[in-house]
Every structure is written in structure tokens, then in C-alpha cells.
Short mmCIF file of C-alpha atoms in Angstrom, two decimals:
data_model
loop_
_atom_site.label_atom_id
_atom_site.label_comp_id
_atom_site.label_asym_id
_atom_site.label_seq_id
_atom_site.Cartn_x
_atom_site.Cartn_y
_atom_site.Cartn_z
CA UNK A 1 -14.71 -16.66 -18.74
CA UNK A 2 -14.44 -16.71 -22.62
CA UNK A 3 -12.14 -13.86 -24.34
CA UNK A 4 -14.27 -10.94 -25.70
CA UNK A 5 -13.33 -8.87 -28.46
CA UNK A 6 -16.33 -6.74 -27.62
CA UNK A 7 -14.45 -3.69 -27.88
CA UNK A 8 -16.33 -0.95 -30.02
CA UNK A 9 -13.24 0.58 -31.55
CA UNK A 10 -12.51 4.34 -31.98
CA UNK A 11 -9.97 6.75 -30.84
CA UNK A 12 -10.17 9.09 -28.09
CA UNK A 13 -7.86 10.70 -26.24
CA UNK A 14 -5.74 9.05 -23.59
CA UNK A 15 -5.15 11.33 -20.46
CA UNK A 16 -1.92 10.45 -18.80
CA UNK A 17 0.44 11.34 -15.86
CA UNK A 18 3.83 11.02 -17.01
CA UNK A 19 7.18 11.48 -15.63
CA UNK A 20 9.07 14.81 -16.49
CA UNK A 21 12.72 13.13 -15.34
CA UNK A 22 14.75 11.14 -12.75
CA UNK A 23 13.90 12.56 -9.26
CA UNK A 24 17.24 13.59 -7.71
CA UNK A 25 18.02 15.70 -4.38
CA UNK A 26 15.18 14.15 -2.17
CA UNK A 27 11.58 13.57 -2.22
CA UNK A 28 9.62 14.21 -5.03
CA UNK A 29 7.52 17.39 -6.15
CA UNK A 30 5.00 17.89 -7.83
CA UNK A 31 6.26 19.46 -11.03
CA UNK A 32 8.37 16.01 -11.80
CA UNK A 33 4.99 14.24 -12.90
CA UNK A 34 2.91 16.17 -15.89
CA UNK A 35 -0.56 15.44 -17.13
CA UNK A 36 -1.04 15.37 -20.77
CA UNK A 37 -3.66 15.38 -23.12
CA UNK A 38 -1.80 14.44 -26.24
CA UNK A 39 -2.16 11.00 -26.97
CA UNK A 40 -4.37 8.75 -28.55
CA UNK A 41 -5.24 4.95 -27.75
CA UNK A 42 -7.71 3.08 -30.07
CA UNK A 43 -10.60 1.65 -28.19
CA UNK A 44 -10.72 -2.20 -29.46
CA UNK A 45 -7.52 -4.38 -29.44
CA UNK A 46 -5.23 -5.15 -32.38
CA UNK A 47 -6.54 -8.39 -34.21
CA UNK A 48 -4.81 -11.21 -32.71
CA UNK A 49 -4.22 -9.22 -29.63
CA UNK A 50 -4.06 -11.45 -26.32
CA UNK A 51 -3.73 -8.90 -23.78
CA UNK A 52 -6.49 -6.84 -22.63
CA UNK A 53 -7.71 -3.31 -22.75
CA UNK A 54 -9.12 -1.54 -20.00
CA UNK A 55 -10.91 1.39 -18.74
CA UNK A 56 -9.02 2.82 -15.42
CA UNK A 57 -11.13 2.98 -12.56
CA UNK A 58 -9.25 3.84 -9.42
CA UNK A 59 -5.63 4.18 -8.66
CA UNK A 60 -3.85 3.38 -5.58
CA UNK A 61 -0.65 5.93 -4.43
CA UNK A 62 2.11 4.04 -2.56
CA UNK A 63 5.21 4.92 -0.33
CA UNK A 64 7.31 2.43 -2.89
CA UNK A 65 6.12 4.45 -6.17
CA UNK A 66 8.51 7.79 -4.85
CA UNK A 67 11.02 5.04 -5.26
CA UNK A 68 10.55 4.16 -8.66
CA UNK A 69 10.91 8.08 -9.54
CA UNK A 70 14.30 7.54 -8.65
CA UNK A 71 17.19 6.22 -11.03
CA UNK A 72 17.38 2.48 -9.11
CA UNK A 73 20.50 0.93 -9.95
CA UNK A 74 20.84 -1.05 -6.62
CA UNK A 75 19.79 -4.30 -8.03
CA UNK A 76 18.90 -5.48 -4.12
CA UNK A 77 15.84 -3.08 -4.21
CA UNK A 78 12.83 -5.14 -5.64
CA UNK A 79 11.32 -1.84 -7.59
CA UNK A 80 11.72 -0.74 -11.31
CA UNK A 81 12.52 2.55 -11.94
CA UNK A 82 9.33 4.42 -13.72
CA UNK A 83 10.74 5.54 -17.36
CA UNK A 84 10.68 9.44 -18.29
CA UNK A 85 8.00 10.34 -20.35
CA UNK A 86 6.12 7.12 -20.02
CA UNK A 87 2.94 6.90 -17.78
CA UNK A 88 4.54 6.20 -14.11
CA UNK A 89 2.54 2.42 -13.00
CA UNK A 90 0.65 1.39 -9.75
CA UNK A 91 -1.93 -1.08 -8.59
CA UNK A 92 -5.33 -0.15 -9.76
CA UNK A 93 -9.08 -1.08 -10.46
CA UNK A 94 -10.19 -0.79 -14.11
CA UNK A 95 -13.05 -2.07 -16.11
CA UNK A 96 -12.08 -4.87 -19.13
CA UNK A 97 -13.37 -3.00 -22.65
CA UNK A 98 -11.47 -5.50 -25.02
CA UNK A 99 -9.80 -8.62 -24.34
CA UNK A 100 -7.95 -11.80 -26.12
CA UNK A 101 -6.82 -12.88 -22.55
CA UNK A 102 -8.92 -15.87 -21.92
CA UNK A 103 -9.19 -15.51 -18.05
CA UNK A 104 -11.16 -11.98 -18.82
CA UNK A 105 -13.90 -11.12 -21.03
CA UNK A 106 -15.82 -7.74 -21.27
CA UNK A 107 -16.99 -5.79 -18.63
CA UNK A 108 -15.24 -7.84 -16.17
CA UNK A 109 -13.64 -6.19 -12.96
CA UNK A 110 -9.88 -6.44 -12.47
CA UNK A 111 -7.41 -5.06 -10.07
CA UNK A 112 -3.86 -5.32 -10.64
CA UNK A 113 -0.73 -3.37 -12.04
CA UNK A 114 -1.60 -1.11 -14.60
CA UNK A 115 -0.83 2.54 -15.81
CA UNK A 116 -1.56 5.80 -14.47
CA UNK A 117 -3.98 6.55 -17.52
CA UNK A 118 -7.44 6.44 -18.36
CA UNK A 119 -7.25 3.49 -20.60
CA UNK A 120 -4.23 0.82 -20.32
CA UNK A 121 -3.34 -1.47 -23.22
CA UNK A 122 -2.00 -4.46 -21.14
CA UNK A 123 0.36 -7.33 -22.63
CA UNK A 124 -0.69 -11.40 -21.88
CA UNK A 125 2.10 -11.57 -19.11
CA UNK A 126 1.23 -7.92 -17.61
CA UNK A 127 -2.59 -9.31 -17.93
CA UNK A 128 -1.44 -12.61 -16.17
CA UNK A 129 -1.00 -10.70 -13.56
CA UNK A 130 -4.38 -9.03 -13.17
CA UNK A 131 -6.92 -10.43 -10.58
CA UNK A 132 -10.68 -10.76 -11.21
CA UNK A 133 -12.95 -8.84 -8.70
CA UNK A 134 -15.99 -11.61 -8.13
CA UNK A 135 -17.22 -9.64 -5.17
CA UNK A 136 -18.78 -6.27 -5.83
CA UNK A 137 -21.07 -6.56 -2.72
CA UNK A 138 -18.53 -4.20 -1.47
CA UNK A 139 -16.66 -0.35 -2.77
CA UNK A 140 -14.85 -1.51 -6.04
CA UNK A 141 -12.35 1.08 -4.82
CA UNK A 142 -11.45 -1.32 -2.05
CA UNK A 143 -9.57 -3.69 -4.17
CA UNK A 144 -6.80 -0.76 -4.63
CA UNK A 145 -6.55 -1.31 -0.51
CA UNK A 146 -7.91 -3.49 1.89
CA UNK A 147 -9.09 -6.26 -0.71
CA UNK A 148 -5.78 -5.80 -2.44
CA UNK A 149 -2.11 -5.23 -1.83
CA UNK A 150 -2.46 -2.46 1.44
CA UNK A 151 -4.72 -5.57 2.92
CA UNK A 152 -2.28 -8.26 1.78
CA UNK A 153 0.34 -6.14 3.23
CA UNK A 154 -0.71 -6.07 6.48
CA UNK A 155 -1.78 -9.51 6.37
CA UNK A 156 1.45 -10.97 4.95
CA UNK A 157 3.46 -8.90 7.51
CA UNK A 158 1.23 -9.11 10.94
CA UNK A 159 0.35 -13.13 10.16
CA UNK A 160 3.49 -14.37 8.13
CA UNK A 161 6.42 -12.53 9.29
CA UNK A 162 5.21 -11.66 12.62
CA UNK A 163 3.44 -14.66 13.65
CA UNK A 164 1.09 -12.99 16.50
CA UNK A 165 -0.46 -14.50 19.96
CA UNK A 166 -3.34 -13.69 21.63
CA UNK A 167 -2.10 -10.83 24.71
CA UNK A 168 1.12 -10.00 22.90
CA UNK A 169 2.68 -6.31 22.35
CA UNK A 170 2.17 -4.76 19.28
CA UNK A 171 2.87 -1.37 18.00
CA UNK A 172 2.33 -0.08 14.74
CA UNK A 173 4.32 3.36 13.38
CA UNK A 174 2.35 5.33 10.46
CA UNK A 175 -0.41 3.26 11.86
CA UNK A 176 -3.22 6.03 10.47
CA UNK A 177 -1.84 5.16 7.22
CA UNK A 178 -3.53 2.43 4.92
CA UNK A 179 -1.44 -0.75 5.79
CA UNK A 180 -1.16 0.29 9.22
CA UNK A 181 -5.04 0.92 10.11
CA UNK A 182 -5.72 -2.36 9.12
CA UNK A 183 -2.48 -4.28 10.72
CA UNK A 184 -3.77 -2.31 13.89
CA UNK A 185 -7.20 -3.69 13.97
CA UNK A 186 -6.48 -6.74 13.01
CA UNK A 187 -3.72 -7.44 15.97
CA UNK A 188 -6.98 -6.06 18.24
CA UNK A 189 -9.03 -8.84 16.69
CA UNK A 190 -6.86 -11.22 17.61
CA UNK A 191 -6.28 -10.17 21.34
CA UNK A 192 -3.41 -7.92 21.18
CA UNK A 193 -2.26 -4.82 22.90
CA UNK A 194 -2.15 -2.60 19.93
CA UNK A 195 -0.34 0.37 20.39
CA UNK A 196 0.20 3.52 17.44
CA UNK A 197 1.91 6.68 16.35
CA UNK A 198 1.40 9.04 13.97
CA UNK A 199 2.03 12.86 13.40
CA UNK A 200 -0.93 15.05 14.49
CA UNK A 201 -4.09 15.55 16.84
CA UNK A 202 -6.32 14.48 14.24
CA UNK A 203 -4.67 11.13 13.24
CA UNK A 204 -4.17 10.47 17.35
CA UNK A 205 -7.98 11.01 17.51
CA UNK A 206 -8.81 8.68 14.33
CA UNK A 207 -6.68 5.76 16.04
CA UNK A 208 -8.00 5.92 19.07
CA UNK A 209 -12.18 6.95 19.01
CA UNK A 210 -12.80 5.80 15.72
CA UNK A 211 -10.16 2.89 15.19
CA UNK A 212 -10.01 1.39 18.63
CA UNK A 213 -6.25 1.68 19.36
CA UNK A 214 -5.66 1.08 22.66
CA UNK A 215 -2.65 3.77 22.85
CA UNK A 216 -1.37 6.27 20.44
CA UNK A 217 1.04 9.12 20.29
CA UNK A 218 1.91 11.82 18.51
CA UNK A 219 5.65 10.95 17.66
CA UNK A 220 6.17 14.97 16.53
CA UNK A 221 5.88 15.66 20.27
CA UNK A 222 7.98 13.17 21.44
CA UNK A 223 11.33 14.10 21.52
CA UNK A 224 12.93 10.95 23.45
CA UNK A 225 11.11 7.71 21.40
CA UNK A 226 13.04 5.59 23.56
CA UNK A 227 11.55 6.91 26.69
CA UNK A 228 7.94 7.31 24.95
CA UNK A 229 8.02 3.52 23.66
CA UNK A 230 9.32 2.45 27.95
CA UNK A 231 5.70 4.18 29.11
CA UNK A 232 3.86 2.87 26.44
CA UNK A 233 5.27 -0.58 26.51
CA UNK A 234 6.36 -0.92 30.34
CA UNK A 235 6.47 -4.71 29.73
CA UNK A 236 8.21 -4.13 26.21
CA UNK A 237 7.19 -5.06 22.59
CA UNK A 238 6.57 -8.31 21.59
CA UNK A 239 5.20 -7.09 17.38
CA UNK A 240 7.01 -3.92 15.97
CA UNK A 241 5.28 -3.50 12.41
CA UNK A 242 7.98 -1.46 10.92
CA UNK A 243 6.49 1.61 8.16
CA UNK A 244 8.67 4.09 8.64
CA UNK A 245 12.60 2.93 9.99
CA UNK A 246 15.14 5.18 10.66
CA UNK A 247 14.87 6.75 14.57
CA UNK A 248 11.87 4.96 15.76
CA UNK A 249 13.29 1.64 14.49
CA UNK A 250 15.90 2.51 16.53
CA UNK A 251 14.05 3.10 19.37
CA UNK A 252 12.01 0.12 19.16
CA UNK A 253 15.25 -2.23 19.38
CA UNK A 254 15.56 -1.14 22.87
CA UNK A 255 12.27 -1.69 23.81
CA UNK A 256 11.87 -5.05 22.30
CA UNK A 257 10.82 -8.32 24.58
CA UNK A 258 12.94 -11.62 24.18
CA UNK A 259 12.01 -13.47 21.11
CA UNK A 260 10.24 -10.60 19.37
CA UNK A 261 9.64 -10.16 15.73
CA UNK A 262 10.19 -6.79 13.48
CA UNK A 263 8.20 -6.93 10.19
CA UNK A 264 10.15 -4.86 8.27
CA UNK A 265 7.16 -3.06 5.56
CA UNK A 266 8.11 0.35 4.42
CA UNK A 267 10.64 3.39 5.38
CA UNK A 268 8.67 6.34 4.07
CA UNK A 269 11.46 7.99 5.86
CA UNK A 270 13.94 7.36 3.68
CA UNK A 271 12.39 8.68 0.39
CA UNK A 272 12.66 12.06 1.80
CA UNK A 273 16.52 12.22 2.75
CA UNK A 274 19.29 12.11 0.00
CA UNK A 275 21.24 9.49 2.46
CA UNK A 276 20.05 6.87 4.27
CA UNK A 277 19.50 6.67 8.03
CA UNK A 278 21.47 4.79 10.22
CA UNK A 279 20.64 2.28 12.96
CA UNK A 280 22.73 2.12 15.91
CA UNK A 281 21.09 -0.11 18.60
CA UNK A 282 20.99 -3.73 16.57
CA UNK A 283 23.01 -5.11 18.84
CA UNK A 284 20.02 -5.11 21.39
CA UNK A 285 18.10 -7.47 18.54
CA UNK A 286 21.08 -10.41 19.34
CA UNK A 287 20.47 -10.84 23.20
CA UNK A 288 16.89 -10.74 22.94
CA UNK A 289 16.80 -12.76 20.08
CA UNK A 290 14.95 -10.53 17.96
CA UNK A 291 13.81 -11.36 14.17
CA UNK A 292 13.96 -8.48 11.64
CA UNK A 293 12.33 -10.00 8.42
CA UNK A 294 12.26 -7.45 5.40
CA UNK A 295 9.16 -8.83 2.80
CA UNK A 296 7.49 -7.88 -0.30
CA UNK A 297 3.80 -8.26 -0.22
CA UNK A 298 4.05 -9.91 -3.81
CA UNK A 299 6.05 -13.06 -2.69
CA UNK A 300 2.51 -13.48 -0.78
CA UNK A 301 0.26 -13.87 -3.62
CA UNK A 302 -0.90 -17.16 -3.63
CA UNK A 303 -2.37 -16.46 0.04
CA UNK A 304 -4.84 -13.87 -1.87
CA UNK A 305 -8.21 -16.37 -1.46
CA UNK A 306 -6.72 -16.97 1.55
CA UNK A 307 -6.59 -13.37 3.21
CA UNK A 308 -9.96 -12.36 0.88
CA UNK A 309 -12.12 -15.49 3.44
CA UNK A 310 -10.52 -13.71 6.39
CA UNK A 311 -11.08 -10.09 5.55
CA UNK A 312 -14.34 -9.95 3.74
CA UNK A 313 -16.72 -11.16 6.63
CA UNK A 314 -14.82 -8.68 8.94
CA UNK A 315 -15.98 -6.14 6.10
CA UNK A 316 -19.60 -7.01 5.71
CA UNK A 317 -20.35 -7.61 9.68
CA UNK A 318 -18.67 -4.35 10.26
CA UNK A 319 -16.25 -5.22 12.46
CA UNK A 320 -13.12 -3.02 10.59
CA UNK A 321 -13.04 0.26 9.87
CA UNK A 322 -11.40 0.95 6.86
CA UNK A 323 -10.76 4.73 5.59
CA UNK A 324 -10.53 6.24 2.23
CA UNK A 325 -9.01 9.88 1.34
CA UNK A 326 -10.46 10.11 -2.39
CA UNK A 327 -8.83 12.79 -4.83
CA UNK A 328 -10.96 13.10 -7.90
CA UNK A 329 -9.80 13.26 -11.53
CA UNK A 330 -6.46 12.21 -12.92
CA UNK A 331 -5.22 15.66 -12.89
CA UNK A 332 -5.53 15.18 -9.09
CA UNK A 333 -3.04 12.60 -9.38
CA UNK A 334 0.35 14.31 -8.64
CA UNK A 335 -0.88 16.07 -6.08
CA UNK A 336 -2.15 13.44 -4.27
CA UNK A 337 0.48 10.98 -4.86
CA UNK A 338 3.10 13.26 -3.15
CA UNK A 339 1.23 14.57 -0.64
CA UNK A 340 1.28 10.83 1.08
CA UNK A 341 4.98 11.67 2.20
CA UNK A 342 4.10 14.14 4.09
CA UNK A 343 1.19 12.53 5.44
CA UNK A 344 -1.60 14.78 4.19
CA UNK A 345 -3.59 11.71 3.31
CA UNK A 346 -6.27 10.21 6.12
CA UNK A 347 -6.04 6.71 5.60
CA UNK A 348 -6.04 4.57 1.85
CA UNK A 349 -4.81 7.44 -0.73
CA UNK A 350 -6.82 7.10 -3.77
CA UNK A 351 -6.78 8.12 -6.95
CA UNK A 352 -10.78 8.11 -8.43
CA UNK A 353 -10.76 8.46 -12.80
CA UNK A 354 -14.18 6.91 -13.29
CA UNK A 355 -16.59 5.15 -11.29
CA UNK A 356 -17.59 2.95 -13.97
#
């Protein structure tokens, strides 16, 4: 499409959520992320401008964002570190009011990285970066998850790294969560024995009545994984998609099958202890030849039209489920953001500023 500089100009106020400082000590709170009401972004791009301007719709909260509240100075972590009294950043849906980016023009749908704000000025190379939404047949707020980087995710990890065939093994930890809901139907879909965990009665019931798992368990009753994992998996595990690490990766190593394969996603575990967790039973992974990939879902990009041919007609005919927990207002932000480490969430955490 053309560039539009169709923006009608004006100042209003820019809500924001900022954060206060560094988190330090653990997992974050709350009162390290502030909403203000004190600054002001004009409504039509500088002349010359060829970024873009747009109108937040929806924001996505992520397990890797608690990272980026941290001071990172390990330059092997692929995360920035959000700056202190900036707007922290996430993946989002947002609405195109002004634009000199000549992929996007006004009133064009985009989802993408942008700032946890009502309006985001973006620059060209952020703006590069932004995806058009051409199918709105379907929840706009879907493009923070299953039509964007929760669904690339899962398909990345479960079809990439993990390479599945029909009748394997295949369990899934956090598997109520947003990547792992849809990793775990989609292994189903392809003929697999999908097995999940998560960490109460009503999660176990949502995997298993409403999601079709064939097995779940509570792993907050469980207190020998090892033995759990040996009556779930008699036969062992042939797919471990990894969200979590720490014990139950640890357990899973001894239950693995011969030639297995470990997608390692996320360690939402980790963000909540001030050291790491160690892993003791690796050596199981070298007899039974076991691959443990570690991937970020951005090196995966250029499968996007790709995944979207796969996914959407699973979508439309019904055949996933795909869950939403929305939290309304940006004010709701913090609240909901942080409460995904402790698994209050039920399914895709979302952050809802405007629905148009």
C-alpha cells in the first residue's frame, strides 16, 4: 500500500506503563511497573517522518518480558533489558494513524513489537519489523497469540526443532498456557499421544474436556515427577516441549525414548529464583541419543505465511480451541503481566487498550 500521512494531528495524552527500576531479588511485583498520565504524543508524524504512528490495540504479556526487567548483561541471552522510566515493549496489535513507511498506509492493521502505550511512534527499522494483518475474518486480538509469535512458537518448536511422527510421545509442561495449548493440539492433529501438566484442578479440567489432552496432571501433587512421567509414559517420551526447565526437565531426561528430541521454549521457572536451577540427569540424553535444541521463535520468521496456511483453516473449521484471559485497560497492565508467573492467567494473557 501507498504511505499515508492521513494523520489528523493534535496532542493528547499518552498513557504509559513504565518501569520504576531494575528488578533485583526475584520475580517481579507489581509496584516495579507505574502507569502514568503525564506525557504527551502529537497525533500526525513529523514531516519527513518514515516510520509510522499507531494506535495500540492489544498487548500480549510474555514469560521472556520478566526477563527484560532484569539488568541483562549476559550477552548469550537473546533479550534487551527494558530501560527505567521508558515504556517496557512487547508484541502487540495496533491500528496505523500516520505513516511515511511505504509498506503501511492508514487504518491498516499491524502486529508486531511495539510499546506498552496507547499510541507508539515507531522508527523505519522498528516499522520494518511490523506485519500487516490481511485477515480480519478472525479476533484481531489473535495476532498477539495464535496468529502471531505464541502460534509461531509452538509451531517453530513442535515442527522445526522437534520434528514429530504420527503415534509418537509427546508431553507438554505449562501446557494450559498459550504456547502450550496450541503445541498440544496440534501434536493431537497430527496423531500423537499428547500428554500435559499444569498446576490446578481447573487447568487439569481445561486440558482434558475442553482441549482434548489425552493425559494431564497436576504437577503440584506430584511429588516424585520421575515416577509420575514412568505411568504416564510407560513406553517413554519420544517429544518433551520444554516451558518451564528446572525439576521436570530433569525428570523428563529419564523418561526419554532413544532418539528423542527436547524443544527447549521457555523456563518460567527460572524468573522466579535469584539462582538458576540445576540439571543433574543429562547424562541420560547421551545413551539415548537425545537432542536438546534451545530456539528463539524470531529466527523463524520467514515461515510466518507458512504457519498462517496451516493454522488459519484449523481456526475457521473449528478444529482448535484457542483461549483468551482478557484484562481490560492499560492500567490493568501490571497486574496482569505478573500475574502470568504465577499462573493466574487461563490460556493467551492479554492486554485489551482499544478495540478499534
Amino acid at each position: 500500500m501507498m504511505q499515508s500521512r492521513g494523520g489528523d494531528g493534535g496532542e493528547v495524552i499518552n498513557k504509559q506503563v513504565i518501569l520504576k527500576d531494575y528488578v533485583t531479588g526475584g520475580s517481579a511485583k507489581e509496584s516495579d511497573l507505574e502507569v502514568i498520565f503525564t506525557r504527551t504524543i502529537n497525533l500526525k508524524l513529523p514531516e519527513g517522518s518514515d516510520g509510522v504512528l499507531l494506535k495500540n490495540l492489544y498487548l500480549s504479556c510474555d514469560p521472556y518480558m520478566h526477563a527484560c526487567m532484569n539488568k541483562i548483561e549476559n550477552p548469550s541471552i537473546d533479550f534487551v533489558s527494558f530501560s527505567p522510566g521508558l515504556p517496557i515493549r512487547g508484541f502487540g496489535v495496533g491500528k496505523v494513524v500516520d505513516s511515511g513507511h511505504p509498506k503501511f498506509g492508514k487504518g491498516d492493521f499491524v502486529w508486531g513489537s511495539t510499546g506498552w502505550e496507547e499510541y507508539s511512534v515507531l522508527s523505519r527499522l522498528e516499522s520494518d519489523n511490523l506485519f500487516k494483518i490481511d485477515h480480519t475474518d478472525v479476533p484481531l486480538s489473535y495476532y498477539t497469540g495464535i496468529l502471531g509469535v505464541t502460534g509461531m512458537t509452538a509451531y517453530a518448536g513442535f515442527f522445526e526443532i522437534c520434528c514429530p511422527k504420527k503415534g509418537e510421545y509427546v508431553f507438554v509442561s505449562a501446557a494450559s498456557g498459550a504456547v502450550g495449548q496450541v503445541v498440544g493440539q496440534v501434536a493431537k492433529f497430527m496423531g500423537c499421544h499428547v500428554v500435559g501438566c499444569a498446576g490446578s484442578k481447573e487447568k487439569i479440567d481445561l486440558l482434558k474436556n475442553k482441549l482434548g489432552f489425552h493425559e494431564v496432571f497436576n504437577y503440584k501433587e506430584e511429588p516424585d515427577l520421575e515416577a509420575t512421567l514412568r505411568r504416564c509414559f510407560p513406553e517413554g517420551i519420544d517429544i518433551y516441549f520444554d516451558n518451564v526447565g528446572g525439576k521436570m526437565l530433569d525428570a523428563v531426561l529419564v523418561n526419554m525414548r532413544r532418539n528423542g528430541r527436547i524443544a527447549l521454549c521457555g523456563m518460567v521457572g527460572e524468573f522466579q529464583k535469584d539462582k538458576p536451577q540445576g540439571v543433574y540427569n543429562l547424562i541420560h540424553a547421551i545413551g539415548k541419543r537425545v537432542r536438546l535444541e534451545g530456539f528463539i521463535m524470531s529466527d523463524y520468521l520467514h515461515l510466518y505465511p507458512k504457519y498462517l496456511d496451516f493454522v488459519l483453516p484449523l481456526i475457521r473449521e473449528g478444529k482448535i480451541v484457542y483461549l483468551e484471559d482478557l484484562a481490560y485497560g492499560l492500567e490493568s497492565g501490571p497486574s496482569a503481566l505478573v500475574g502470568i508467573l504465577t499462573g493466574r492467567n487461563k490460556g493467551k494473557q492479554v492486554v485489551v487498550i482499544a478495540k478499534e
